Amino acid sequence: MNIDEIKVFLNKLINAGLDEGFEQAEGVFEYNTGMAVNIFEHEVSSFENNVGQSAVFCGKLDKQMGSASTSIIEDASINYLVKEAMDNIKVKDDEDEDFFYCDKDNSNLYYDGYSEASSKNNYDSFKRVGLELESAILASDERIKSVDYLEISYSKDARVSVNTLGLTSVREYDSISVCAEAKCEQDGVVKTGAYLWFGNDIDKFDINTFVDEIKKRTVNKLGADSVESGVYDVILSQEAFVSLFSAYSGSLSAYSIQKKLSLFKDKVNDKVASSKLTVTEYPNYDKALLKFPFDYDGVITCDKDLIRDGVFKTPLHNLKTAYKEGVKPTGNHFSGIEYSNLVLNPGEKSFDELVRSVGNGLYITDLNGLHAGINAISGDFSLFCEGFLIKDGSIVRPVEQITISGNFIDLLMNITHIGSDVVNIPDGAGEFFCPSIVISNMNIAGEA
């Protein structure tokens, strides 16, 4: 189905909802086509080419909404969707009202995120790059014995939404990811390391840069040992900080704050971090792969500070939470209430300067057990981690078998330096542009 045919189907769907007795209605169509090439031992080990689609009907009656979905996109499904949504609404009892939305000045929204390079993203090009990449990783260091996982995948997505208030929104985008995990061995000790690249043009994938990174993440772990338990100054790598920040990202949601399930409850306009920390959402950030001019509700997005100079400024709202609080929605309804593209304002120090400023401490590169090791309401965490020992202003050896613990707000408060070494990491609905972060006085459990 093309976009015009989808719109016709969705209008039939919402009109059927009105005929059934709903006061307002919305129809959503989502489409995805994906391709993945896996390489193992110098050949294509698997190839997948998938197509998926779904239609969702959502109807509002007496301030409540009911919904239903199907993967069968045909007129015969319309009555099923409407009746199923009506049955669902009869058992729903939510004290807060649900809403649809349409800005009359922005009622017809369209985002074309398809790349001009999409025709190059095919089986032959992925196979060629994959085989070349595997050989390059194996040849990069004699200690690398195998590439246990290597996948190049392509995804092309579309989302079309129509509601009875007059909104029509269309969002289309595509992306590529290259992911590999290598295994190295020395003196009977085995270590693994993985790396992910993402973009939308396979010709922009730099094999040499990828190989250098995955080699570093693998062989640099050899010779790792624990450290004495104690209080250390710590550099958190970009990925480590983003993974921890992301684990607590639900606390930025106005829903969690209103339900008293957020560590940021009652902290709007309060200091929650070092004055060095500013985190801003730029939905249409020029350096980001994907842009977000509007959210799933059809709300136009805007730049906003989440944390400015250490002060918590802006909870993330959808229509429902904004109405409850009497404020404007912030344009953050995507899969749930989440941010799009985030930028943590960098400092001026290079990574080497950060290491020298720490003097003696730890550089943490990997945090493990994020689902089990954090309390999203209190902010407490205890996580296994890996990294490197810093001594006399230099990185001297890898470290493992240690645990980092503390409280997330305390960690933010104890930020002493922010680096200039920004990298972009997939997070939320988009990307997080983040440098390395120096934290003082972190509790580390290692050797007794």
Tab-separated table of C-alpha atoms in Angstrom:
chain	number	residue	atom	x	y	z
A	1	MET	CA	0.000	0.000	0.000
A	2	ASN	CA	1.229	3.485	-0.784
A	3	ILE	CA	0.729	6.458	1.541
A	4	ASP	CA	-2.464	7.627	-0.167
A	5	GLU	CA	-4.006	4.139	0.087
A	6	ILE	CA	-3.031	3.963	3.754
A	7	LYS	CA	-4.724	7.300	4.444
A	8	VAL	CA	-7.910	6.074	2.761
A	9	PHE	CA	-7.890	2.942	4.927
A	10	LEU	CA	-7.289	4.924	8.126
A	11	ASN	CA	-10.099	7.359	7.332
A	12	LYS	CA	-12.465	4.422	6.822
A	13	LEU	CA	-11.298	3.090	10.174
A	14	ILE	CA	-11.902	6.271	12.165
A	15	ASN	CA	-15.261	6.868	10.486
A	16	ALA	CA	-16.314	3.353	11.475
A	17	GLY	CA	-15.279	4.217	15.018
A	18	LEU	CA	-17.531	7.272	15.040
A	19	ASP	CA	-20.414	5.173	13.676
A	20	GLU	CA	-19.894	2.712	16.534
A	21	GLY	CA	-20.333	5.495	19.108
A	22	PHE	CA	-16.830	6.762	19.828
A	23	GLU	CA	-16.623	10.524	20.338
A	24	GLN	CA	-13.178	10.803	18.760
A	25	ALA	CA	-10.898	8.333	17.016
A	26	GLU	CA	-7.431	7.794	15.595
A	27	GLY	CA	-5.979	5.292	13.171
A	28	VAL	CA	-2.286	4.446	12.920
A	29	PHE	CA	-0.452	2.398	10.304
A	30	GLU	CA	3.110	1.205	10.857
A	31	TYR	CA	5.291	-0.471	8.255
A	32	ASN	CA	8.761	-1.954	8.498
A	33	THR	CA	10.978	-3.770	6.081
A	34	GLY	CA	14.267	-5.156	7.291
A	35	MET	CA	17.265	-6.978	5.919
A	36	ALA	CA	20.126	-8.576	7.835
A	37	VAL	CA	23.291	-10.310	6.641
A	38	ASN	CA	25.272	-12.368	9.169
A	39	ILE	CA	28.884	-13.394	8.543
A	40	PHE	CA	30.652	-16.283	10.261
A	41	GLU	CA	33.884	-18.043	9.331
A	42	HIS	CA	34.280	-16.257	5.990
A	43	GLU	CA	30.830	-16.880	4.614
A	44	VAL	CA	27.271	-15.645	4.896
A	45	SER	CA	25.829	-17.718	7.733
A	46	SER	CA	22.304	-16.320	7.445
A	47	PHE	CA	20.272	-13.798	5.499
A	48	GLU	CA	16.915	-12.407	6.565
A	49	ASN	CA	14.527	-10.194	4.651
A	50	ASN	CA	11.438	-9.313	6.677
A	51	VAL	CA	8.351	-7.204	6.100
A	52	GLY	CA	5.965	-6.261	8.885
A	53	GLN	CA	2.927	-4.050	9.121
A	54	SER	CA	0.196	-3.241	11.607
A	55	ALA	CA	-2.854	-1.050	11.991
A	56	VAL	CA	-4.002	0.371	15.317
A	57	PHE	CA	-7.392	1.883	16.101
A	58	CYS	CA	-7.864	4.042	19.174
A	59	GLY	CA	-11.216	5.487	20.180
A	60	LYS	CA	-12.243	7.908	22.945
A	61	LEU	CA	-15.477	7.687	24.915
A	62	ASP	CA	-16.321	9.360	28.241
A	63	LYS	CA	-12.713	10.583	28.710
A	64	GLN	CA	-11.301	7.066	28.290
A	65	MET	CA	-9.552	5.432	25.335
A	66	GLY	CA	-9.641	1.894	24.066
A	67	SER	CA	-7.429	0.467	21.368
A	68	ALA	CA	-6.913	-2.613	19.220
A	69	SER	CA	-4.383	-3.676	16.594
A	70	THR	CA	-4.008	-6.129	13.736
A	71	SER	CA	-1.435	-7.088	11.137
A	72	ILE	CA	-4.147	-7.761	8.557
A	73	ILE	CA	-4.604	-4.497	6.666
A	74	GLU	CA	-7.881	-4.862	4.807
A	75	ASP	CA	-11.417	-3.536	5.051
A	76	ALA	CA	-12.595	-6.766	6.675
A	77	SER	CA	-10.441	-5.916	9.728
A	78	ILE	CA	-12.129	-2.578	10.396
A	79	ASN	CA	-15.141	-3.892	12.304
A	80	TYR	CA	-12.918	-6.155	14.388
A	81	LEU	CA	-10.650	-3.276	15.403
A	82	VAL	CA	-13.507	-0.972	16.353
A	83	LYS	CA	-15.436	-3.572	18.341
A	84	GLU	CA	-12.303	-4.789	20.120
A	85	ALA	CA	-11.455	-1.215	21.120
A	86	MET	CA	-14.981	-0.709	22.456
A	87	ASP	CA	-14.717	-3.905	24.507
A	88	ASN	CA	-11.386	-2.721	25.920
A	89	ILE	CA	-12.717	0.662	26.925
A	90	LYS	CA	-15.511	-0.946	28.961
A	91	VAL	CA	-13.018	-2.484	31.384
A	92	LYS	CA	-10.730	0.541	31.591
A	93	ASP	CA	-10.892	2.750	34.661
A	94	ASP	CA	-8.297	5.532	34.555
A	95	GLU	CA	-8.877	8.642	36.622
A	96	ASP	CA	-6.876	10.760	34.161
A	97	GLU	CA	-8.381	11.781	30.835
A	98	ASP	CA	-6.864	10.729	27.515
A	99	PHE	CA	-6.537	13.098	24.559
A	100	PHE	CA	-6.086	13.365	20.834
A	101	TYR	CA	-4.456	16.446	19.358
A	102	CYS	CA	-4.357	18.602	16.271
A	103	ASP	CA	-2.727	21.988	15.837
A	104	LYS	CA	-4.820	23.651	13.134
A	105	ASP	CA	-1.720	25.465	11.878
A	106	ASN	CA	0.197	22.170	11.683
A	107	SER	CA	-2.420	19.601	10.828
A	108	ASN	CA	-0.609	17.959	7.911
A	109	LEU	CA	2.795	16.794	9.119
A	110	TYR	CA	5.440	14.977	7.103
A	111	TYR	CA	8.997	13.878	7.866
A	112	ASP	CA	11.035	12.276	5.097
A	113	GLY	CA	14.008	10.584	6.709
A	114	TYR	CA	14.721	8.232	3.822
A	115	SER	CA	18.323	8.462	2.674
A	116	GLU	CA	19.294	8.959	-0.940
A	117	ALA	CA	21.695	6.045	-0.499
A	118	SER	CA	18.999	3.448	0.211
A	119	SER	CA	19.497	1.723	-3.152
A	120	LYS	CA	23.078	0.852	-2.115
A	121	ASN	CA	21.872	-0.927	1.007
A	122	ASN	CA	21.413	-4.371	-0.498
A	123	TYR	CA	22.540	-7.943	-0.017
A	124	ASP	CA	25.560	-7.748	-2.313
A	125	SER	CA	27.009	-4.626	-0.690
A	126	PHE	CA	26.396	-5.948	2.843
A	127	LYS	CA	27.986	-9.294	1.989
A	128	ARG	CA	31.045	-7.587	0.506
A	129	VAL	CA	31.518	-5.265	3.472
A	130	GLY	CA	30.830	-8.032	5.993
A	131	LEU	CA	33.387	-10.448	4.573
A	132	GLU	CA	35.994	-7.701	4.261
A	133	LEU	CA	35.311	-6.563	7.829
A	134	GLU	CA	35.646	-10.052	9.312
A	135	SER	CA	38.993	-10.580	7.567
A	136	ALA	CA	40.251	-7.173	8.691
A	137	ILE	CA	39.338	-7.823	12.337
A	138	LEU	CA	41.095	-11.197	12.330
A	139	ALA	CA	44.179	-9.712	10.691
A	140	SER	CA	44.389	-6.762	13.097
A	141	ASP	CA	46.041	-8.705	15.937
A	142	GLU	CA	47.271	-12.278	16.258
A	143	ARG	CA	45.587	-12.531	19.648
A	144	ILE	CA	42.149	-12.119	18.050
A	145	LYS	CA	41.095	-15.694	17.356
A	146	SER	CA	37.555	-15.335	16.042
A	147	VAL	CA	34.718	-13.018	15.149
A	148	ASP	CA	31.840	-14.740	16.902
A	149	TYR	CA	29.155	-12.315	15.727
A	150	LEU	CA	28.973	-9.966	12.754
A	151	GLU	CA	25.723	-8.560	11.412
A	152	ILE	CA	24.945	-5.790	8.968
A	153	SER	CA	21.271	-4.837	8.990
A	154	TYR	CA	19.021	-2.351	7.248
A	155	SER	CA	15.633	-1.093	8.393
A	156	LYS	CA	13.111	1.047	6.531
A	157	ASP	CA	10.163	2.308	8.570
A	158	ALA	CA	7.011	4.337	8.061
A	159	ARG	CA	4.318	5.550	10.469
A	160	VAL	CA	1.080	7.178	9.321
A	161	SER	CA	-1.488	8.625	11.736
A	162	VAL	CA	-4.917	10.155	11.118
A	163	ASN	CA	-7.422	11.402	13.710
A	164	THR	CA	-10.878	12.929	13.764
A	165	LEU	CA	-9.558	16.311	14.905
A	166	GLY	CA	-7.991	16.780	11.476
A	167	LEU	CA	-4.422	15.583	12.075
A	168	THR	CA	-2.520	13.647	9.435
A	169	SER	CA	1.113	12.811	10.177
A	170	VAL	CA	3.578	10.756	8.165
A	171	ARG	CA	7.056	9.787	9.353
A	172	GLU	CA	9.451	7.799	7.156
A	173	TYR	CA	13.081	6.903	7.857
A	174	ASP	CA	15.734	4.261	7.299
A	175	SER	CA	18.982	3.223	8.972
A	176	ILE	CA	21.878	0.764	8.850
A	177	SER	CA	23.750	-0.840	11.702
A	178	VAL	CA	26.983	-2.819	11.707
A	179	CYS	CA	27.653	-4.840	14.862
A	180	ALA	CA	30.486	-7.240	15.610
A	181	GLU	CA	31.931	-9.126	18.563
A	182	ALA	CA	35.477	-10.443	18.540
A	183	LYS	CA	37.252	-12.913	20.832
A	184	CYS	CA	40.916	-12.777	21.770
A	185	GLU	CA	43.104	-15.151	23.761
A	186	GLN	CA	46.478	-14.934	25.493
A	187	ASP	CA	48.044	-17.395	27.930
A	188	GLY	CA	44.729	-19.222	28.276
A	189	VAL	CA	42.801	-16.042	29.128
A	190	VAL	CA	39.882	-15.234	26.812
A	191	LYS	CA	38.288	-11.790	26.408
A	192	THR	CA	35.591	-10.473	24.119
A	193	GLY	CA	34.771	-7.023	22.830
A	194	ALA	CA	31.948	-5.610	20.721
A	195	TYR	CA	31.278	-2.446	18.754
A	196	LEU	CA	28.320	-0.897	16.930
A	197	TRP	CA	28.264	1.531	14.018
A	198	PHE	CA	25.069	3.059	12.681
A	199	GLY	CA	24.228	5.322	9.774
A	200	ASN	CA	22.191	5.317	6.565
A	201	ASP	CA	24.809	4.916	3.815
A	202	ILE	CA	26.970	1.787	3.683
A	203	ASP	CA	29.593	3.701	1.668
A	204	LYS	CA	30.182	5.921	4.716
A	205	PHE	CA	31.144	2.940	6.849
A	206	ASP	CA	34.879	3.127	7.619
A	207	ILE	CA	36.247	-0.384	8.090
A	208	ASN	CA	39.621	0.793	9.441
A	209	THR	CA	38.047	2.928	12.175
A	210	PHE	CA	35.696	0.087	13.132
A	211	VAL	CA	38.543	-2.441	13.292
A	212	ASP	CA	40.698	-0.147	15.403
A	213	GLU	CA	37.843	0.329	17.869
A	214	ILE	CA	36.870	-3.320	18.227
A	215	LYS	CA	40.551	-4.316	18.548
A	216	LYS	CA	40.975	-1.799	21.353
A	217	ARG	CA	37.833	-3.041	23.092
A	218	THR	CA	39.046	-6.637	22.913
A	219	VAL	CA	42.808	-7.000	23.364
A	220	ASN	CA	43.088	-4.099	25.818
A	221	LYS	CA	41.167	-6.232	28.323
A	222	LEU	CA	43.937	-8.824	28.499
A	223	GLY	CA	45.819	-8.795	31.777
A	224	ALA	CA	42.903	-7.387	33.746
A	225	ASP	CA	42.766	-7.751	37.519
A	226	SER	CA	40.819	-6.246	40.384
A	227	VAL	CA	41.811	-3.282	42.587
A	228	GLU	CA	41.617	-2.675	46.299
A	229	SER	CA	38.222	-1.621	47.611
A	230	GLY	CA	38.019	2.069	48.343
A	231	VAL	CA	36.858	5.502	47.256
A	232	TYR	CA	38.142	6.537	43.837
A	233	ASP	CA	37.867	9.414	41.416
A	234	VAL	CA	36.409	7.899	38.268
A	235	ILE	CA	36.186	8.765	34.593
A	236	LEU	CA	32.994	7.338	33.121
A	237	SER	CA	33.309	6.649	29.401
A	238	GLN	CA	30.683	8.089	27.106
A	239	GLU	CA	28.958	4.717	26.759
A	240	ALA	CA	29.075	4.035	30.489
A	241	PHE	CA	27.518	7.392	31.353
A	242	VAL	CA	24.836	7.111	28.648
A	243	SER	CA	23.886	3.603	29.781
A	244	LEU	CA	23.503	4.798	33.383
A	245	PHE	CA	21.639	7.975	32.408
A	246	SER	CA	19.348	5.931	30.159
A	247	ALA	CA	18.600	3.495	32.999
A	248	TYR	CA	17.200	6.433	34.980
A	249	SER	CA	15.610	8.225	32.010
A	250	GLY	CA	12.122	7.177	33.098
A	251	SER	CA	12.507	9.568	36.022
A	252	LEU	CA	12.462	12.455	33.531
A	253	SER	CA	8.917	11.516	32.512
A	254	ALA	CA	6.139	13.666	33.920
A	255	TYR	CA	4.100	10.476	34.293
A	256	SER	CA	6.653	9.009	36.726
A	257	ILE	CA	6.922	12.321	38.557
A	258	GLN	CA	3.139	12.651	38.902
A	259	LYS	CA	2.904	9.084	40.177
A	260	LYS	CA	5.726	9.742	42.707
A	261	LEU	CA	7.797	7.033	41.026
A	262	SER	CA	10.685	9.295	40.006
A	263	LEU	CA	13.862	10.211	41.838
A	264	PHE	CA	13.227	13.716	40.436
A	265	LYS	CA	9.796	14.069	42.066
A	266	ASP	CA	9.317	17.503	43.657
A	267	LYS	CA	12.675	18.593	42.196
A	268	VAL	CA	11.657	20.789	39.243
A	269	ASN	CA	13.835	23.919	39.414
A	270	ASP	CA	15.924	22.290	42.153
A	271	LYS	CA	19.615	21.515	41.897
A	272	VAL	CA	20.117	17.829	41.075
A	273	ALA	CA	23.627	17.874	39.629
A	274	SER	CA	26.904	19.735	39.506
A	275	SER	CA	26.638	23.198	37.951
A	276	LYS	CA	28.944	21.862	35.238
A	277	LEU	CA	26.140	19.640	33.873
A	278	THR	CA	23.771	20.834	31.156
A	279	VAL	CA	21.737	18.329	29.145
A	280	THR	CA	19.596	19.696	26.319
A	281	GLU	CA	17.171	18.012	23.947
A	282	TYR	CA	17.532	19.072	20.330
A	283	PRO	CA	14.906	17.055	18.405
A	284	ASN	CA	16.197	18.284	15.037
A	285	TYR	CA	19.894	18.334	15.914
A	286	ASP	CA	21.910	18.813	12.731
A	287	LYS	CA	24.460	16.119	13.667
A	288	ALA	CA	21.831	13.470	14.439
A	289	LEU	CA	20.955	10.746	11.960
A	290	LEU	CA	17.212	11.129	12.550
A	291	LYS	CA	15.225	14.290	13.160
A	292	PHE	CA	12.009	14.641	15.173
A	293	PRO	CA	9.980	17.670	14.020
A	294	PHE	CA	6.857	16.261	15.718
A	295	ASP	CA	5.972	13.435	18.093
A	296	TYR	CA	3.421	10.626	17.781
A	297	ASP	CA	0.651	12.903	19.077
A	298	GLY	CA	1.358	15.426	16.326
A	299	VAL	CA	2.848	17.942	18.770
A	300	ILE	CA	5.563	20.105	17.233
A	301	THR	CA	8.833	19.496	19.077
A	302	CYS	CA	11.135	22.161	20.459
A	303	ASP	CA	14.613	22.503	21.956
A	304	LYS	CA	14.577	22.321	25.749
A	305	ASP	CA	16.951	22.009	28.679
A	306	LEU	CA	16.359	18.929	30.803
A	307	ILE	CA	19.128	19.974	33.175
A	308	ARG	CA	20.668	23.454	33.000
A	309	ASP	CA	23.744	24.252	35.116
A	310	GLY	CA	22.799	21.375	37.407
A	311	VAL	CA	19.144	22.446	37.843
A	312	PHE	CA	16.323	20.115	36.744
A	313	LYS	CA	14.304	22.263	34.351
A	314	THR	CA	11.891	20.314	32.181
A	315	PRO	CA	9.983	17.064	32.763
A	316	LEU	CA	8.960	15.292	29.553
A	317	HIS	CA	5.222	15.398	28.797
A	318	ASN	CA	2.708	13.764	26.528
A	319	LEU	CA	-0.826	15.137	26.099
A	320	LYS	CA	-2.217	13.354	29.127
A	321	THR	CA	0.436	14.416	31.636
A	322	ALA	CA	0.514	17.984	30.301
A	323	TYR	CA	-3.256	18.395	30.700
A	324	LYS	CA	-3.109	17.033	34.234
A	325	GLU	CA	-0.431	19.558	35.146
A	326	GLY	CA	-1.936	22.462	33.227
A	327	VAL	CA	1.082	22.956	30.944
A	328	LYS	CA	1.818	22.621	27.238
A	329	PRO	CA	2.888	19.178	25.971
A	330	THR	CA	6.609	19.013	25.280
A	331	GLY	CA	6.445	16.789	22.180
A	332	ASN	CA	7.939	13.718	23.813
A	333	HIS	CA	5.413	10.993	23.044
A	334	PHE	CA	7.211	8.360	20.972
A	335	SER	CA	7.176	4.680	21.954
A	336	GLY	CA	6.449	6.045	25.423
A	337	ILE	CA	7.353	9.344	27.014
A	338	GLU	CA	11.013	9.686	26.028
A	339	TYR	CA	13.558	12.146	24.730
A	340	SER	CA	14.622	12.357	21.095
A	341	ASN	CA	18.169	13.686	20.530
A	342	LEU	CA	20.123	14.719	23.643
A	343	VAL	CA	23.319	16.760	23.891
A	344	LEU	CA	25.398	16.927	27.056
A	345	ASN	CA	27.330	20.171	26.840
A	346	PRO	CA	31.030	19.276	26.519
A	347	GLY	CA	33.909	20.837	28.408
A	348	GLU	CA	37.294	21.855	27.097
A	349	LYS	CA	39.549	19.050	28.360
A	350	SER	CA	40.633	16.232	26.057
A	351	PHE	CA	40.453	12.669	27.327
A	352	ASP	CA	44.199	12.652	28.052
A	353	GLU	CA	43.771	15.853	30.066
A	354	LEU	CA	40.959	14.232	32.045
A	355	VAL	CA	43.236	11.284	32.856
A	356	ARG	CA	45.966	13.626	34.036
A	357	SER	CA	43.474	15.620	36.124
A	358	VAL	CA	42.334	12.427	37.902
A	359	GLY	CA	45.919	11.461	38.690
A	360	ASN	CA	45.081	8.241	40.522
A	361	GLY	CA	41.726	6.600	39.969
A	362	LEU	CA	39.738	4.499	37.522
A	363	TYR	CA	38.488	4.789	33.964
A	364	ILE	CA	35.190	2.845	33.775
A	365	THR	CA	34.240	1.676	30.284
A	366	ASP	CA	31.536	-0.948	30.868
A	367	LEU	CA	28.647	-1.135	33.342
A	368	ASN	CA	26.840	-4.465	33.700
A	369	GLY	CA	23.608	-5.526	35.397
A	370	LEU	CA	21.758	-2.255	34.802
A	371	HIS	CA	18.330	-3.905	34.956
A	372	ALA	CA	18.928	-5.622	38.281
A	373	GLY	CA	21.432	-3.288	39.877
A	374	ILE	CA	19.530	0.007	40.013
A	375	ASN	CA	16.586	1.376	41.961
A	376	ALA	CA	14.804	3.780	39.627
A	377	ILE	CA	12.915	5.511	42.444
A	378	SER	CA	15.600	5.975	45.096
A	379	GLY	CA	18.458	6.379	42.616
A	380	ASP	CA	20.642	3.806	44.365
A	381	PHE	CA	22.772	1.505	42.209
A	382	SER	CA	25.332	-1.254	42.537
A	383	LEU	CA	26.847	-2.437	39.260
A	384	PHE	CA	29.591	-4.749	38.093
A	385	CYS	CA	31.992	-2.858	35.898
A	386	GLU	CA	35.206	-3.028	33.902
A	387	GLY	CA	37.760	-0.455	32.932
A	388	PHE	CA	41.321	0.658	33.558
A	389	LEU	CA	43.479	1.765	36.464
A	390	ILE	CA	44.815	5.321	36.340
A	391	LYS	CA	48.090	5.908	38.162
A	392	ASP	CA	50.184	9.074	38.224
A	393	GLY	CA	48.085	10.570	35.436
A	394	SER	CA	48.360	7.626	33.038
A	395	ILE	CA	46.310	4.535	32.224
A	396	VAL	CA	48.410	1.595	33.402
A	397	ARG	CA	46.370	-1.625	33.156
A	398	PRO	CA	42.877	-3.072	32.643
A	399	VAL	CA	40.593	-3.696	35.621
A	400	GLU	CA	37.812	-6.260	36.180
A	401	GLN	CA	35.896	-7.930	39.024
A	402	ILE	CA	34.908	-4.659	40.654
A	403	THR	CA	31.587	-3.113	41.633
A	404	ILE	CA	30.683	0.574	41.538
A	405	SER	CA	27.918	1.749	43.868
A	406	GLY	CA	26.228	4.941	44.964
A	407	ASN	CA	23.226	7.132	44.200
A	408	PHE	CA	22.544	8.626	40.793
A	409	ILE	CA	21.849	12.149	42.029
A	410	ASP	CA	24.946	12.025	44.229
A	411	LEU	CA	26.909	10.924	41.161
A	412	LEU	CA	25.562	13.883	39.165
A	413	MET	CA	26.376	16.229	42.040
A	414	ASN	CA	29.954	14.921	42.142
A	415	ILE	CA	30.779	15.703	38.509
A	416	THR	CA	34.060	17.615	38.560
A	417	HIS	CA	35.057	17.717	34.880
A	418	ILE	CA	33.394	17.130	31.526
A	419	GLY	CA	35.507	16.221	28.522
A	420	SER	CA	35.485	17.489	24.966
A	421	ASP	CA	35.519	13.960	23.454
A	422	VAL	CA	31.881	13.778	22.348
A	423	VAL	CA	30.524	10.626	20.674
A	424	ASN	CA	26.968	9.888	19.598
A	425	ILE	CA	25.261	6.787	20.961
A	426	PRO	CA	21.776	5.459	20.105
A	427	ASP	CA	19.489	6.208	23.051
A	428	GLY	CA	15.875	7.159	23.660
A	429	ALA	CA	14.089	7.745	20.368
A	430	GLY	CA	17.267	9.107	18.788
A	431	GLU	CA	20.852	9.663	19.919
A	432	PHE	CA	22.762	10.941	22.948
A	433	PHE	CA	25.797	13.127	22.178
A	434	CYS	CA	27.983	12.699	25.237
A	435	PRO	CA	31.620	13.240	26.320
A	436	SER	CA	33.558	11.481	29.076
A	437	ILE	CA	32.611	12.508	32.623
A	438	VAL	CA	34.797	12.722	35.747
A	439	ILE	CA	33.092	11.794	39.038
A	440	SER	CA	34.755	12.265	42.410
A	441	ASN	CA	34.575	9.943	45.428
A	442	MET	CA	32.955	6.845	43.965
A	443	ASN	CA	32.671	3.716	46.090
A	444	ILE	CA	34.454	0.780	44.467
A	445	ALA	CA	34.302	-2.762	45.818
A	446	GLY	CA	37.187	-4.919	44.650
A	447	GLU	CA	39.739	-6.916	46.559
A	448	ALA	CA	39.384	-6.990	50.344
